[in-house]
CSV table of C-alpha atoms in Angstrom, one decimal:
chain,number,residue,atom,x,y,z
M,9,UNK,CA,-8.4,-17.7,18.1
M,10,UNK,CA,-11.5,-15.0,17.4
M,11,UNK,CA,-10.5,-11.2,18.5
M,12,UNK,CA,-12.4,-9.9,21.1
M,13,UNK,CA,-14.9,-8.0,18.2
M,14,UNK,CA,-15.5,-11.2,16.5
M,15,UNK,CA,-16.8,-12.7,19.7
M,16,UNK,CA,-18.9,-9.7,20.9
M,17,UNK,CA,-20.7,-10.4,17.4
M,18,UNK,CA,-21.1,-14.0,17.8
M,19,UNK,CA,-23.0,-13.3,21.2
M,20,UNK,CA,-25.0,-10.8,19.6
M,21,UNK,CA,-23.6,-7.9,21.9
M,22,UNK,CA,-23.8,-4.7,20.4
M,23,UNK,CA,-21.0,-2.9,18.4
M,24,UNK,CA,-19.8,0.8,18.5
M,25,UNK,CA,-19.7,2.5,15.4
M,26,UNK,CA,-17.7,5.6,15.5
M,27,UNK,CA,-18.5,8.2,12.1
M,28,UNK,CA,-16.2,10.7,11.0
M,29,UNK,CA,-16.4,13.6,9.2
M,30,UNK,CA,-14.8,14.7,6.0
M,31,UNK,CA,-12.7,16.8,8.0
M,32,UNK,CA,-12.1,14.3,11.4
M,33,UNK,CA,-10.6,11.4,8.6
M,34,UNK,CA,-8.5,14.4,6.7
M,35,UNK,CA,-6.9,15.5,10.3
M,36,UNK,CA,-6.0,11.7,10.8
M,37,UNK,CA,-4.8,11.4,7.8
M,38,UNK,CA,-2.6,14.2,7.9
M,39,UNK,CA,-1.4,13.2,11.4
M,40,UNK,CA,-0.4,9.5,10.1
M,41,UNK,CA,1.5,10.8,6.9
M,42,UNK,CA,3.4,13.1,9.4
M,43,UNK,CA,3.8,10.4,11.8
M,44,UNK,CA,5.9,8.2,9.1
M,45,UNK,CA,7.4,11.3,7.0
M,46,UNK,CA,9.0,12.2,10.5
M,47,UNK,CA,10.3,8.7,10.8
M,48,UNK,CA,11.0,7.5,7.4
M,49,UNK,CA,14.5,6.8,7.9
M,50,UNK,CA,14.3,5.1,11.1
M,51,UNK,CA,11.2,3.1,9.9
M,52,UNK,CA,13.2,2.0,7.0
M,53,UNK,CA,16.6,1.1,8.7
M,54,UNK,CA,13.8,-0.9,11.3
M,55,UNK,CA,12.3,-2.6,8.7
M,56,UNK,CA,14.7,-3.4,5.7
M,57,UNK,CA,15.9,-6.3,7.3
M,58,UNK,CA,12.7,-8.7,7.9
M,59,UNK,CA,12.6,-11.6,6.1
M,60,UNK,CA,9.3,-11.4,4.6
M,61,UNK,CA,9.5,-14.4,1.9
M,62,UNK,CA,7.6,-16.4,4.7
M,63,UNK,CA,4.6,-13.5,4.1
M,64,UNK,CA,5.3,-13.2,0.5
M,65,UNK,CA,5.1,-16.9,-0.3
M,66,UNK,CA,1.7,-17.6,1.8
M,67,UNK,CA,0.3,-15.0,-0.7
M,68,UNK,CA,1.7,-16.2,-4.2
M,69,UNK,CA,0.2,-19.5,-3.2
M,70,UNK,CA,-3.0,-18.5,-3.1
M,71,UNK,CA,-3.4,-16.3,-6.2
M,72,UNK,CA,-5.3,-18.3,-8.8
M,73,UNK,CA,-3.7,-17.6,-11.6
M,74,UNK,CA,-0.3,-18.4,-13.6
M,75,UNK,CA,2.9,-16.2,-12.7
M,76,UNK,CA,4.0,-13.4,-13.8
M,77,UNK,CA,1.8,-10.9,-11.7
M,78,UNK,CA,1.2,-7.5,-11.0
M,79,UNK,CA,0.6,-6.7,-7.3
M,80,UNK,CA,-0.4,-3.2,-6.2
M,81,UNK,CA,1.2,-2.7,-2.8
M,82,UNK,CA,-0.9,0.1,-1.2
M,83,UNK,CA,1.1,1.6,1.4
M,84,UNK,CA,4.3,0.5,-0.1
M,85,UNK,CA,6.4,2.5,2.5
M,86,UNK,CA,10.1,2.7,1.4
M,87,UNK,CA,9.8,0.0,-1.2
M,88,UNK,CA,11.3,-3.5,0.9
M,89,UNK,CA,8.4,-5.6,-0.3
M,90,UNK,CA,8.6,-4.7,-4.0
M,91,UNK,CA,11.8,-5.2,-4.2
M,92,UNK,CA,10.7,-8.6,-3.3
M,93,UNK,CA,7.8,-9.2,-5.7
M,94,UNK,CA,10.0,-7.4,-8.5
M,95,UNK,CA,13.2,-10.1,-7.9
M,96,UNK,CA,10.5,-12.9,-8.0
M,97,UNK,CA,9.4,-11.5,-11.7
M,98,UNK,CA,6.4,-9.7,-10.5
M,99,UNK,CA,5.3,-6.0,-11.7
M,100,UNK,CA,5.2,-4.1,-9.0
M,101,UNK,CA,3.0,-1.3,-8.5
M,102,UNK,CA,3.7,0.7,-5.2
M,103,UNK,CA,1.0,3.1,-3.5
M,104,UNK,CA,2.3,5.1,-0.6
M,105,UNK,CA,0.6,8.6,0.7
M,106,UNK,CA,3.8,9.3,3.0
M,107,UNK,CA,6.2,11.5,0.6
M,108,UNK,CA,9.2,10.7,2.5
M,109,UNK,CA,8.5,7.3,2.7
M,110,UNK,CA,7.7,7.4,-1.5
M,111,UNK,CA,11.1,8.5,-2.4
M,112,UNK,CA,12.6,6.2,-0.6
M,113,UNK,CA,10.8,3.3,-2.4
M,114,UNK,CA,11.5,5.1,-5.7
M,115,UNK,CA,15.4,5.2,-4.7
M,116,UNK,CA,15.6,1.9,-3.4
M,117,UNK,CA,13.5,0.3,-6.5
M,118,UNK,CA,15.4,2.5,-9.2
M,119,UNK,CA,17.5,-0.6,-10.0
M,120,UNK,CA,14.5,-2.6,-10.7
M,121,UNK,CA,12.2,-2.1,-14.0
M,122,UNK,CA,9.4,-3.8,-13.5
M,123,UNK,CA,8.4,-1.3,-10.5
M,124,UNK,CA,6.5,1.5,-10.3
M,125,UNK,CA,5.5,4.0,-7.4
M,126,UNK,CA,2.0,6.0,-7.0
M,127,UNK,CA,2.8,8.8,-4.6
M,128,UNK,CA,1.3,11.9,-2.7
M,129,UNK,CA,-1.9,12.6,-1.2
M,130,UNK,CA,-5.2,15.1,-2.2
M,131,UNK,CA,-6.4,17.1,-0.1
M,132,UNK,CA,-8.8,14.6,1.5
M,133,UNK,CA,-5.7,12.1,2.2
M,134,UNK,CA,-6.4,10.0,-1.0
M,135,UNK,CA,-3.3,9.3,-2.8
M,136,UNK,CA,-2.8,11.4,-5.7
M,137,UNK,CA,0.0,12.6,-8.8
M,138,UNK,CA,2.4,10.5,-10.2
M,139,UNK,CA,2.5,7.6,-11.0
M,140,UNK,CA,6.3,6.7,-12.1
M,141,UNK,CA,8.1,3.8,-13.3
M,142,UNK,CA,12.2,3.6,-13.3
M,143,UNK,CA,11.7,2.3,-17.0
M,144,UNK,CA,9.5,4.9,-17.9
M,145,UNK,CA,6.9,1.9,-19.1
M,146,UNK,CA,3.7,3.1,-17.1
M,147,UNK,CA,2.8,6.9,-16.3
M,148,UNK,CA,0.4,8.0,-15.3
M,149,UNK,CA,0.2,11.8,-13.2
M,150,UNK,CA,-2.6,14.5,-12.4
M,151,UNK,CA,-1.9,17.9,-10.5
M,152,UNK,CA,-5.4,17.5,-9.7
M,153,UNK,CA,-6.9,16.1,-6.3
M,154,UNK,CA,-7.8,12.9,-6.7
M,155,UNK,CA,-10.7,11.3,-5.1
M,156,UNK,CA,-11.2,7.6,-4.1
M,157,UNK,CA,-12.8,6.5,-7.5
M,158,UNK,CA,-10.0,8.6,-9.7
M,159,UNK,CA,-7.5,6.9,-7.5
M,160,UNK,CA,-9.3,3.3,-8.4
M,161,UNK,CA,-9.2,4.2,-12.0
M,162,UNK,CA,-5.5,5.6,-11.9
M,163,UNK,CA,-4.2,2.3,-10.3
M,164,UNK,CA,-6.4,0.4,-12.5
M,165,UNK,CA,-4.8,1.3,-15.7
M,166,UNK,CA,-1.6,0.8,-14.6
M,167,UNK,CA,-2.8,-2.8,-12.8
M,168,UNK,CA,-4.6,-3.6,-16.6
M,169,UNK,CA,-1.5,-3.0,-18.6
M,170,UNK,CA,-0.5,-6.4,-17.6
M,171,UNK,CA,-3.5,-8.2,-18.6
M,172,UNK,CA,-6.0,-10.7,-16.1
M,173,UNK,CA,-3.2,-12.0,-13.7
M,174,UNK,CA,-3.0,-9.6,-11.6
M,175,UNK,CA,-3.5,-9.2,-7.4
C-alpha cells in the first residue's frame, strides 16, 4: 500500500513544502527533547518490553557484510535496542538528544562493553558532548556546540574504529 503522499506524486498533484527557520526547527526541537525528558520513565517502563528481535532480524539480514557490526542507533532513547544488538555481538553506538532518556541508556547498557552512548544537544538541537563507552574503549567529548557535520565526524570515528562492517 502507497501513503497518501506517494500517490499525490504519482498523479502529479502538487506537494506542500513547509521551510523553517533556524529558530522554528530549534523551538521543535526543544519542545520534543522536553516532550521525552518529561516522560522518560514512563516511555521506558512502555517500551522495555517489546519484542523487537522480529525488527532487529529483518535488519541484520540485509546488511551486506560479515558479522560482527557496529550499528549507530540515532535516537537510542533509554538503551532497549542496544542492549539487543550488544547481546547479539554487535558494537553499539547509541545517539539520543533527550538527556533523561541518555542516562537511562547509559544505566541500562553499563553491564554491556561493547556499547557506547553519544548524548546532549547544541544549541541548534544537534546532538553534542560526550561520547562514552562503559569500557572506556571509545571517547570522544567536546564542550563545544556541535553542528550537523561535527556531529557526522564525531560519530564517524567512533563507527571507523571497528573497520568497513559497519551500519
Amino acid at each position: 500500500h502507497r501513503c497518501r503522499a506517494e500517490r499525490r506524486l504519482e498523479r502529479g498533484e502538487p506537494q506542500a513544502i513547509v521551510k523553517l527557520t533556524a529558530d522554528e526547527l530549534a523551538r521543535i526541537a526543544e519542545l520534543t527533547i522536553g516532550h521525552y525528558n518529561g516522560r522518560a520513565e514512563a516511555f521506558w517502563q512502555g517500551t522495555r518490553d517489546h519484542d523487537v528481535s522480529q525488527n532487529i532480524a529483518a535488519l541484520l539480514r540485509h546488511v551486506e557484510a560479515s558479522a560482527p557490526f557496529t550499528i549507530l542507533d540515532l535516537g537510542c532513547g533509554p538503551g532497549r535496542d542496544l542492549i539487543v544488538f550488544a547481546g547479539l555481538g554487535h558494537a553499539v553506538v547509541g545517539v539520543e538528544g533527550a538527556a533523561n532518556l541518555a542516562a537511562m541508556a547509559r544505566a541500562n547498557s553499563a553491564a554491556t562493553e561493547s556499547c557506547s552512548i553519544l548524548a546532549g544537544r547544541s544549541r541548534t538541537g544537534s546532538p553534542s558532548a560526550a561520547i562514552s563507552s562503559p569500557s572506556g574503549r571509545e571517547s570522544v567529548t567536546s564542550t563545544d556546540s556541535l553542528g550537523e557535520a561535527s556531529m557526522r565526524s564525531s560519530a564517524d570515528r567512533v563507527v571507523a574504529s571497528a573497520g568497513p562492517a559497519s551500519i
